[in-house]
XYZ file of N, CA and C in Angstrom:
564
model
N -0.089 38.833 5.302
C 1.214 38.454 4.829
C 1.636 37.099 5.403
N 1.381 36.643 7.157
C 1.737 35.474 7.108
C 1.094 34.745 6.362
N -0.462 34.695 5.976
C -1.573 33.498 5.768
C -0.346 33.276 3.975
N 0.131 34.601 3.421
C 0.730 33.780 2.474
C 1.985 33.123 2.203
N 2.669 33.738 3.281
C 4.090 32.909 3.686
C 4.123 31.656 4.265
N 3.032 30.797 4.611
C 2.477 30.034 5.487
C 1.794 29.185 3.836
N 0.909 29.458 3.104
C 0.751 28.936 1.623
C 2.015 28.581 1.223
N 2.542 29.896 1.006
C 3.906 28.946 0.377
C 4.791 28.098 0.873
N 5.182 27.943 1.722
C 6.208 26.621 2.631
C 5.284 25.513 2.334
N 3.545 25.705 2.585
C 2.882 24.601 2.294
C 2.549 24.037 0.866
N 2.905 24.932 -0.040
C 3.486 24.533 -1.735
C 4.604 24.127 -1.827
N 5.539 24.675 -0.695
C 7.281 24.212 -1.568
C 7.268 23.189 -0.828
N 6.904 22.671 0.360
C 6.514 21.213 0.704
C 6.340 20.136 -0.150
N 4.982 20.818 -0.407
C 4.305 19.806 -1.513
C 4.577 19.092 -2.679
N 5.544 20.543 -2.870
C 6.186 20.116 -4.082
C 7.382 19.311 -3.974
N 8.266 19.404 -2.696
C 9.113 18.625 -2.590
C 8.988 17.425 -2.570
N 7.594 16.842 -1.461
C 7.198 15.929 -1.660
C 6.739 14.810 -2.139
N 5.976 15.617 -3.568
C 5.414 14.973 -4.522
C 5.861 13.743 -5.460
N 7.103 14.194 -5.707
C 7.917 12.451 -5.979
C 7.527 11.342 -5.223
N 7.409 11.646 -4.012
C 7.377 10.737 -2.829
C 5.682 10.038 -3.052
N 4.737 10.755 -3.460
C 3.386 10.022 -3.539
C 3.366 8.735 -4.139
N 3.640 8.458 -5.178
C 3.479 7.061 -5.459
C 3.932 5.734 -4.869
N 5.288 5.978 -3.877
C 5.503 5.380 -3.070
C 4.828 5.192 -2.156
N 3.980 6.276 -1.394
C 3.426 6.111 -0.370
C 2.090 5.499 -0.839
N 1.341 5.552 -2.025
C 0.715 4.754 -2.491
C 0.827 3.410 -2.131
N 2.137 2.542 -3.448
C 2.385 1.876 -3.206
C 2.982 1.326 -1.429
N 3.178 1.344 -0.645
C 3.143 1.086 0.846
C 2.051 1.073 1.119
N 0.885 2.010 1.041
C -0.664 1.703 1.488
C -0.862 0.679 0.711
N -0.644 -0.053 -0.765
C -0.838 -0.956 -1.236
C -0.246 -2.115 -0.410
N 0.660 -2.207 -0.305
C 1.488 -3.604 0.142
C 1.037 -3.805 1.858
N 0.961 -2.461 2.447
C 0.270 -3.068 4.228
C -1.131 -3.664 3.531
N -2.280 -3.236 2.599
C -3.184 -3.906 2.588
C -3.440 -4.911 1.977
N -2.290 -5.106 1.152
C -2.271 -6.487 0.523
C -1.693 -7.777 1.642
N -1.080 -7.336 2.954
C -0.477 -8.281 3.747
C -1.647 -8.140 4.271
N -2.312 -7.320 4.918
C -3.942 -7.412 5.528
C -4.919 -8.208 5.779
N -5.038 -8.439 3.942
C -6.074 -8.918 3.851
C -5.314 -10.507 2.974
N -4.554 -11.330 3.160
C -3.779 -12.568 3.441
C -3.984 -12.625 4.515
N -3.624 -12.158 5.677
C -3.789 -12.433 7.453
C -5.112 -12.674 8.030
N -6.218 -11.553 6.776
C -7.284 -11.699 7.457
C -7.992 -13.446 6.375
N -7.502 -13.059 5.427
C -7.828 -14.468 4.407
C -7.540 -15.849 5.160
N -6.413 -15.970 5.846
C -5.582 -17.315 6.715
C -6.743 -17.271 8.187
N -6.843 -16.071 8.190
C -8.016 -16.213 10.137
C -9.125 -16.887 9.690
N -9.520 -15.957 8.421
C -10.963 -16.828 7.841
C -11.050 -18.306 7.810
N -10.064 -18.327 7.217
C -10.044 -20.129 6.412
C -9.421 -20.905 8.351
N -8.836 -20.203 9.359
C -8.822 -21.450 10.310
C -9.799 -21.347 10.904
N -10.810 -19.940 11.043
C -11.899 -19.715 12.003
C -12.865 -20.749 11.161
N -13.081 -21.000 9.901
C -14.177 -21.682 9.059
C -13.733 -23.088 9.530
N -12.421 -23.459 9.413
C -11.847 -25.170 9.575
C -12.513 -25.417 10.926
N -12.199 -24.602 12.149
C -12.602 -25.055 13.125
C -14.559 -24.889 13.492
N -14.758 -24.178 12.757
C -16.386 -23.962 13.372
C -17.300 -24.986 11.867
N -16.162 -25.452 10.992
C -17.049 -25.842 9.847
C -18.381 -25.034 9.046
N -18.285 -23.818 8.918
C -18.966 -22.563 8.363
C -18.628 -23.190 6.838
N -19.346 -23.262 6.293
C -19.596 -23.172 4.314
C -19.538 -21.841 4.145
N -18.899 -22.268 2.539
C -19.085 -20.653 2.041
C -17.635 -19.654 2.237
N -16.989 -19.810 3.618
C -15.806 -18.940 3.845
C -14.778 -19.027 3.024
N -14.028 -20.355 2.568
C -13.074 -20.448 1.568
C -13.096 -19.701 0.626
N -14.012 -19.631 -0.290
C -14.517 -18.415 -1.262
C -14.045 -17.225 -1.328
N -14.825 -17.072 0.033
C -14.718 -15.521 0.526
C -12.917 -15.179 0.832
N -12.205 -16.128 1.000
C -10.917 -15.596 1.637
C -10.088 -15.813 0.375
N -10.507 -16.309 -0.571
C -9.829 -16.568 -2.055
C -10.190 -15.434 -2.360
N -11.037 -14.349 -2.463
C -11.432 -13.330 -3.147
C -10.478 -12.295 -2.292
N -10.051 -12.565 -0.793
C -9.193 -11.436 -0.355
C -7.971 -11.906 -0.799
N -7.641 -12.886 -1.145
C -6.361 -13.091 -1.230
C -5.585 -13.023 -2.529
N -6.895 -12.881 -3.669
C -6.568 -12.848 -5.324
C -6.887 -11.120 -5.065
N -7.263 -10.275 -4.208
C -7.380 -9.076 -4.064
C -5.737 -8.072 -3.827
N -5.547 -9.433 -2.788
C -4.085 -8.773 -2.461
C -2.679 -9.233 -3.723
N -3.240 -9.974 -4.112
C -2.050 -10.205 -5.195
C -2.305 -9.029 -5.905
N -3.440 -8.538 -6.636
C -3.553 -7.206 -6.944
C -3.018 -6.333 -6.646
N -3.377 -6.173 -5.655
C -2.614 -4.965 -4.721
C -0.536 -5.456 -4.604
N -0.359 -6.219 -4.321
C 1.398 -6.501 -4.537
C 2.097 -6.424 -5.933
N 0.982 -6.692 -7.010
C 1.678 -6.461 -8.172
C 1.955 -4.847 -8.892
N 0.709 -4.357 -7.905
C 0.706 -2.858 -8.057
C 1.897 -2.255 -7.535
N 2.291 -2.494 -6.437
C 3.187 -2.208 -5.300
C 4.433 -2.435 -5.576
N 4.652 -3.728 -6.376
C 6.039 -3.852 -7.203
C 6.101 -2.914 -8.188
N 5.229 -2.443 -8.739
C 5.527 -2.081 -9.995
C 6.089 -0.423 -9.115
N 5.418 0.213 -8.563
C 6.073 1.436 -8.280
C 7.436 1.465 -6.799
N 7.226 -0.138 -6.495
C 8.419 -0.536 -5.611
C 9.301 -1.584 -5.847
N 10.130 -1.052 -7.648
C 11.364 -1.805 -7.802
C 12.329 -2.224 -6.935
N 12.319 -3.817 -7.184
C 13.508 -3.971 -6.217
C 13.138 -4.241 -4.306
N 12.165 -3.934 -4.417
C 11.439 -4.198 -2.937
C 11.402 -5.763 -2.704
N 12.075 -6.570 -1.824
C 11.627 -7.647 -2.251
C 10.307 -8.227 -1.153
N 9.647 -7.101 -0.214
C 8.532 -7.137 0.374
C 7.677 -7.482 -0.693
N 7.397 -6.771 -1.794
C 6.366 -6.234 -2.425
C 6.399 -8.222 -3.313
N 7.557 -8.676 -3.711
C 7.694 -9.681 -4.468
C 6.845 -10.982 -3.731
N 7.591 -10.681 -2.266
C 6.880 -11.682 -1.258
C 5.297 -12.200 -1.142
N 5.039 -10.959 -1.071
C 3.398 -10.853 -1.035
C 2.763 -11.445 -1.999
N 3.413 -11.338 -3.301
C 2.624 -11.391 -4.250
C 3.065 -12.968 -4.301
N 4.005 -13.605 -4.378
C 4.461 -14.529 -4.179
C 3.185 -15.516 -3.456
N 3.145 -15.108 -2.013
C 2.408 -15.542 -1.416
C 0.915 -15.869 -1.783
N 0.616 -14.419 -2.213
C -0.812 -15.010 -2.817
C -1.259 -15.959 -3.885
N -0.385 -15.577 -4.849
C 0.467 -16.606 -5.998
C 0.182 -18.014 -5.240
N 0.767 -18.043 -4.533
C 0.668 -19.977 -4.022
C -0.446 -20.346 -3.277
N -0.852 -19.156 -2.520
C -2.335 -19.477 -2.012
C -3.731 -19.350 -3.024
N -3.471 -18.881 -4.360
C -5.105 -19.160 -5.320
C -4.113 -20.394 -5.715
N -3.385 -20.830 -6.072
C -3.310 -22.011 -6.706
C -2.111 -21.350 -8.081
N -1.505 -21.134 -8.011
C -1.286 -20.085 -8.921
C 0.686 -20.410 -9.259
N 0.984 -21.995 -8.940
C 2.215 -21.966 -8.306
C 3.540 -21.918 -9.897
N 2.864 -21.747 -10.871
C 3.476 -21.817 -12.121
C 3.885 -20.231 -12.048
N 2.948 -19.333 -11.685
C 3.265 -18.009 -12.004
C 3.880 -17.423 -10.550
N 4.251 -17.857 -9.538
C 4.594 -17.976 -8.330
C 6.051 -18.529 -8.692
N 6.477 -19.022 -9.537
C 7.948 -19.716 -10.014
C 8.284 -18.826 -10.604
N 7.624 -18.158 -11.635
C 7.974 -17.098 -12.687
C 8.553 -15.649 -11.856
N 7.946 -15.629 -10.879
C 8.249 -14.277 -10.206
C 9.049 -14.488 -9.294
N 9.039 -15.483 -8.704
C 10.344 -16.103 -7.491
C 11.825 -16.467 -8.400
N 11.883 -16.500 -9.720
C 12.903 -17.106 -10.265
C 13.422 -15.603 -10.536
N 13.135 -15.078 -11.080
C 13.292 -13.378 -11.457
C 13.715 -13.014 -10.303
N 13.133 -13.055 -9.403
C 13.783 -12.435 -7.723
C 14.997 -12.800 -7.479
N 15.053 -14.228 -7.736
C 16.138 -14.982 -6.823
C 17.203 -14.469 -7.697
N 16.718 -14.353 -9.026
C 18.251 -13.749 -10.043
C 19.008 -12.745 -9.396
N 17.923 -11.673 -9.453
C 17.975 -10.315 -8.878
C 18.943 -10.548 -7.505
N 18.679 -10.985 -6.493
C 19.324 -11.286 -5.007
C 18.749 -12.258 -4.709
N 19.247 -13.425 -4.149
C 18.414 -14.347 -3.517
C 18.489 -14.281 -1.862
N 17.655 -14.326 -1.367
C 16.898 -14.432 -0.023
C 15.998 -15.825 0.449
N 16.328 -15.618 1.436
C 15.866 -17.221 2.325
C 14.217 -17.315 1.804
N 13.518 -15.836 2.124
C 11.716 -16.254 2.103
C 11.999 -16.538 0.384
N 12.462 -16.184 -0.622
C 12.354 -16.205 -1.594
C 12.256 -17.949 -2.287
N 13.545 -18.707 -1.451
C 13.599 -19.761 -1.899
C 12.682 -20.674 -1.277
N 12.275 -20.181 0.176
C 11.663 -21.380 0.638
C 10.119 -21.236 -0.167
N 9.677 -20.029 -0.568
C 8.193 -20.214 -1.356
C 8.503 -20.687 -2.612
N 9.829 -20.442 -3.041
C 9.954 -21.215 -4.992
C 9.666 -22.647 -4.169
N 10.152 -23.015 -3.355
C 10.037 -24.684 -2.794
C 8.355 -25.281 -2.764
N 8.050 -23.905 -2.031
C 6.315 -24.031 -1.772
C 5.038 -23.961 -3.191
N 5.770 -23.010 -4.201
C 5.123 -22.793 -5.248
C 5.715 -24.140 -6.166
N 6.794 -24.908 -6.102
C 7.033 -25.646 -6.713
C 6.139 -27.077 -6.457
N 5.974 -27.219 -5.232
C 4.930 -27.927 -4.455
C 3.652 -27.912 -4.831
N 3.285 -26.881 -4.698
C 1.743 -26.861 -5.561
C 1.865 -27.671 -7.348
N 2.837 -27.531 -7.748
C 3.159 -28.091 -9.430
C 3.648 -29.455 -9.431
N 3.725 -30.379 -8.165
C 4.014 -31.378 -7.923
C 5.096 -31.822 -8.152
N 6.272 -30.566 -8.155
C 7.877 -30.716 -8.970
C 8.386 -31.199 -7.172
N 8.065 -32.298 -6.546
C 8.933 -32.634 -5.611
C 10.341 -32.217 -5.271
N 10.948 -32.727 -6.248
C 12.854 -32.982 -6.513
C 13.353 -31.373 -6.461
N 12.223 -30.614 -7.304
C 12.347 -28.951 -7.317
C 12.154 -28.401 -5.784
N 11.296 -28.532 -5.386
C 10.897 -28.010 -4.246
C 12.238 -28.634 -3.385
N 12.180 -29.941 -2.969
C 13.490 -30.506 -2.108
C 14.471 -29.692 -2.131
N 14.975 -29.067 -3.668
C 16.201 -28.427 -3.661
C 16.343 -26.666 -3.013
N 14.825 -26.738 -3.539
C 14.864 -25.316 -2.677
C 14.969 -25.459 -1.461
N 14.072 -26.040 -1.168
C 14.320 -26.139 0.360
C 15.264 -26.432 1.116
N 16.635 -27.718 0.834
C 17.129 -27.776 0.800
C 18.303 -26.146 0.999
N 18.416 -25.432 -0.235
C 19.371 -24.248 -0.348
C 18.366 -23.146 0.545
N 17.497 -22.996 0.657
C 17.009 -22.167 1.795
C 17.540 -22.525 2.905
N 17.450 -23.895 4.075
C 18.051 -24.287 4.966
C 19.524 -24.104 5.161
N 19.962 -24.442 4.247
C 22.090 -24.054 3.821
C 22.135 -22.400 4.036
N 21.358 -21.785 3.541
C 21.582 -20.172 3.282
C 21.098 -19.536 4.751
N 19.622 -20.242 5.381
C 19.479 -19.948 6.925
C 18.747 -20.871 7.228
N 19.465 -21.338 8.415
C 19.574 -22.282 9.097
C 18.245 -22.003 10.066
N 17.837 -21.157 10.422
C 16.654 -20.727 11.416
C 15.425 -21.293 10.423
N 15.393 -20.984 9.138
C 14.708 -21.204 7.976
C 13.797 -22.542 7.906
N 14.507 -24.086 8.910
C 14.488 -24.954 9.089
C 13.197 -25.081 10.078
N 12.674 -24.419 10.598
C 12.031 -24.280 11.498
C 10.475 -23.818 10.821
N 10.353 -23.320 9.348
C 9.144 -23.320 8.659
C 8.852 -23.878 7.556
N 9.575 -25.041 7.935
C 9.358 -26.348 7.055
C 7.820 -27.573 8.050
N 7.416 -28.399 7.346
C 6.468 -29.117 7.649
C 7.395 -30.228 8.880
N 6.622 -30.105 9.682
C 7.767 -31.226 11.079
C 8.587 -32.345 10.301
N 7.824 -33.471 9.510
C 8.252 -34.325 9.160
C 9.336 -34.601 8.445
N 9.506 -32.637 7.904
C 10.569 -32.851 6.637
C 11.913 -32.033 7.341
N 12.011 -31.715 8.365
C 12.803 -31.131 9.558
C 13.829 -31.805 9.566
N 14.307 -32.875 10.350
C 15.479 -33.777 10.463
C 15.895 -33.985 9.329
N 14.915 -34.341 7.900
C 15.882 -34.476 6.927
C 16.805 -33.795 6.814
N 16.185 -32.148 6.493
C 16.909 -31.258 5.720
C 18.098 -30.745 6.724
N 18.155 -31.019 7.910
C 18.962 -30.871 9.477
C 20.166 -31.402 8.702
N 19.986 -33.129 9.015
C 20.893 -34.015 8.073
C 21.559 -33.462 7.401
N 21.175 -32.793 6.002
C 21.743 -32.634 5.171
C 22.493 -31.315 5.056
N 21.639 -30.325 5.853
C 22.737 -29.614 6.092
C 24.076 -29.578 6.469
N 23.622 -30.388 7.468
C 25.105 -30.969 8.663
C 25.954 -31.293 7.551
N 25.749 -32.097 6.584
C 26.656 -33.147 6.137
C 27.447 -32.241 4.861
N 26.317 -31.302 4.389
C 26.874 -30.037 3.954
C 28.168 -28.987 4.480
N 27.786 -28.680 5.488
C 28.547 -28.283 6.773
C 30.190 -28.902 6.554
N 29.958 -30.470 6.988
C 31.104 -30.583 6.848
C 31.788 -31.240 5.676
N 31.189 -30.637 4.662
C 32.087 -30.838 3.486
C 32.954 -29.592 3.065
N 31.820 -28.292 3.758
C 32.873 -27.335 3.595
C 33.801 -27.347 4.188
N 33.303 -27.739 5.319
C 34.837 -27.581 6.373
C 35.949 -28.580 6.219
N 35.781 -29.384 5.497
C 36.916 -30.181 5.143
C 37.704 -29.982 3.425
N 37.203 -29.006 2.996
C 37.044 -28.163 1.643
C 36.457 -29.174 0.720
N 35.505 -29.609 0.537
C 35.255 -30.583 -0.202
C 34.225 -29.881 -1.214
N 33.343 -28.718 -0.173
C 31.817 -28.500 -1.286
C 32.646 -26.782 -2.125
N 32.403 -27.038 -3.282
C 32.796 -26.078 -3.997
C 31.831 -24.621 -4.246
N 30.322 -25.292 -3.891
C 29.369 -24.095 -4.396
C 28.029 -24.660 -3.101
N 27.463 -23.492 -2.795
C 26.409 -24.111 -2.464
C 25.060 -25.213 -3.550
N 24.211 -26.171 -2.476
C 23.465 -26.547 -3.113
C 22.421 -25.916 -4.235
N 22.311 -26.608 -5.471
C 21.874 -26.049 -6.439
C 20.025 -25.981 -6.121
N 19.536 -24.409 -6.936
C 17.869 -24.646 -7.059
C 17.347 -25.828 -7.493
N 18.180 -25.919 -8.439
C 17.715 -27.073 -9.464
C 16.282 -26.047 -10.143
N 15.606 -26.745 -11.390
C 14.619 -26.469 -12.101
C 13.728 -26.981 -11.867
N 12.356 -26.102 -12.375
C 11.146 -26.660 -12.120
C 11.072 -27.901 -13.254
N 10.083 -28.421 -12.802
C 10.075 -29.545 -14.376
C 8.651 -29.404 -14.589
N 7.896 -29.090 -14.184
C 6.740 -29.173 -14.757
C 5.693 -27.588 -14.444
N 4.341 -27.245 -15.208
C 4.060 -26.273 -15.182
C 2.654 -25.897 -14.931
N 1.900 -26.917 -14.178
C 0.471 -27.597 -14.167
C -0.508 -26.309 -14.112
């Protein structure tokens, strides 16, 4: 009698549970899609520094693996904007920065977030939309200020500048809206 009272709690479990599987899917998807990006980025600096042929390849194949895996992960984790990130990311690391706009622009509709804008900046970069990217970057820095700090050194003080000067236009009521995305212009 226990072995079947003991079955059943372990059915009405199960069953409670069972909604819950595809999520937990998707989460085993998205830790291994960040995985294997981390292990893709070790590859490509362990290859830069020892000059090994051949590795780039190999870390493009984990990293067009994990976009796989993040698009999967969105799809059963609406609204996640982990799952957007990732994919995002890989998006700009195959080269991919047209369809990396497409999915960062959709996000940013949805809620916009700091990682969100500073990769539309980065994916806009890869498409050679300068003026686009500036602006993201730009409204990433305005929105968080810490944000400033995973920008390329050189482009640091600018966007400092302009914050500041941002800064005090609000404070003197002058700026009506924050700085605009602005549009991509091109789609290479």
């Amino acid at each position: 009698m226990k072995v079947l009272r003991r079955l059943f709690v372990v059915e009405l479990l199960s069953l409670a549970l069972w909604p819950e599987f595809p999520r937990y899917q998707a989460e085993w998807r998205l830790n291994d899609a960040n995985f294997r990006i981390d292990q893709a980025l070790r590859m490509s600096q362990s290859a830069a520094r020892s000059g090994v042929a051949g590795t780039d390849s190999a870390a493009l194949r984990q990293v067009a693996l994990a976009e796989t895996l993040a698009a999967q992960a969105a799809t059963a984790l609406p609204g996640d904007p982990r799952a957007v990130l990732t994919q995002s990311i890989a998006l700009i690391m195959t080269r991919r920065g047209a369809n990396a706009v497409t999915l960062l622009d959709a996000a940013i509709a949805a809620g916009e977030r700091p990682e969100f804008t500073i990769n539309l900046g980065r994916a806009r970069t890869t498409l050679g939309d300068e003026a686009g990217a500036n602006a993201a970057y730009l409204r990433t820095a305005w929105a968080s200020p810490q944000a400033i700090a995973t920008l390329p050194k050189a482009m640091r003080d600018d966007f400092q500048r302009q914050v500041e000067q941002l800064d005090a236009q609000l404070r003197a009521g002058q700026l009506s809206a924050p700085p605009p995305l602005g549009a991509t212009r091109s789609t290479k």
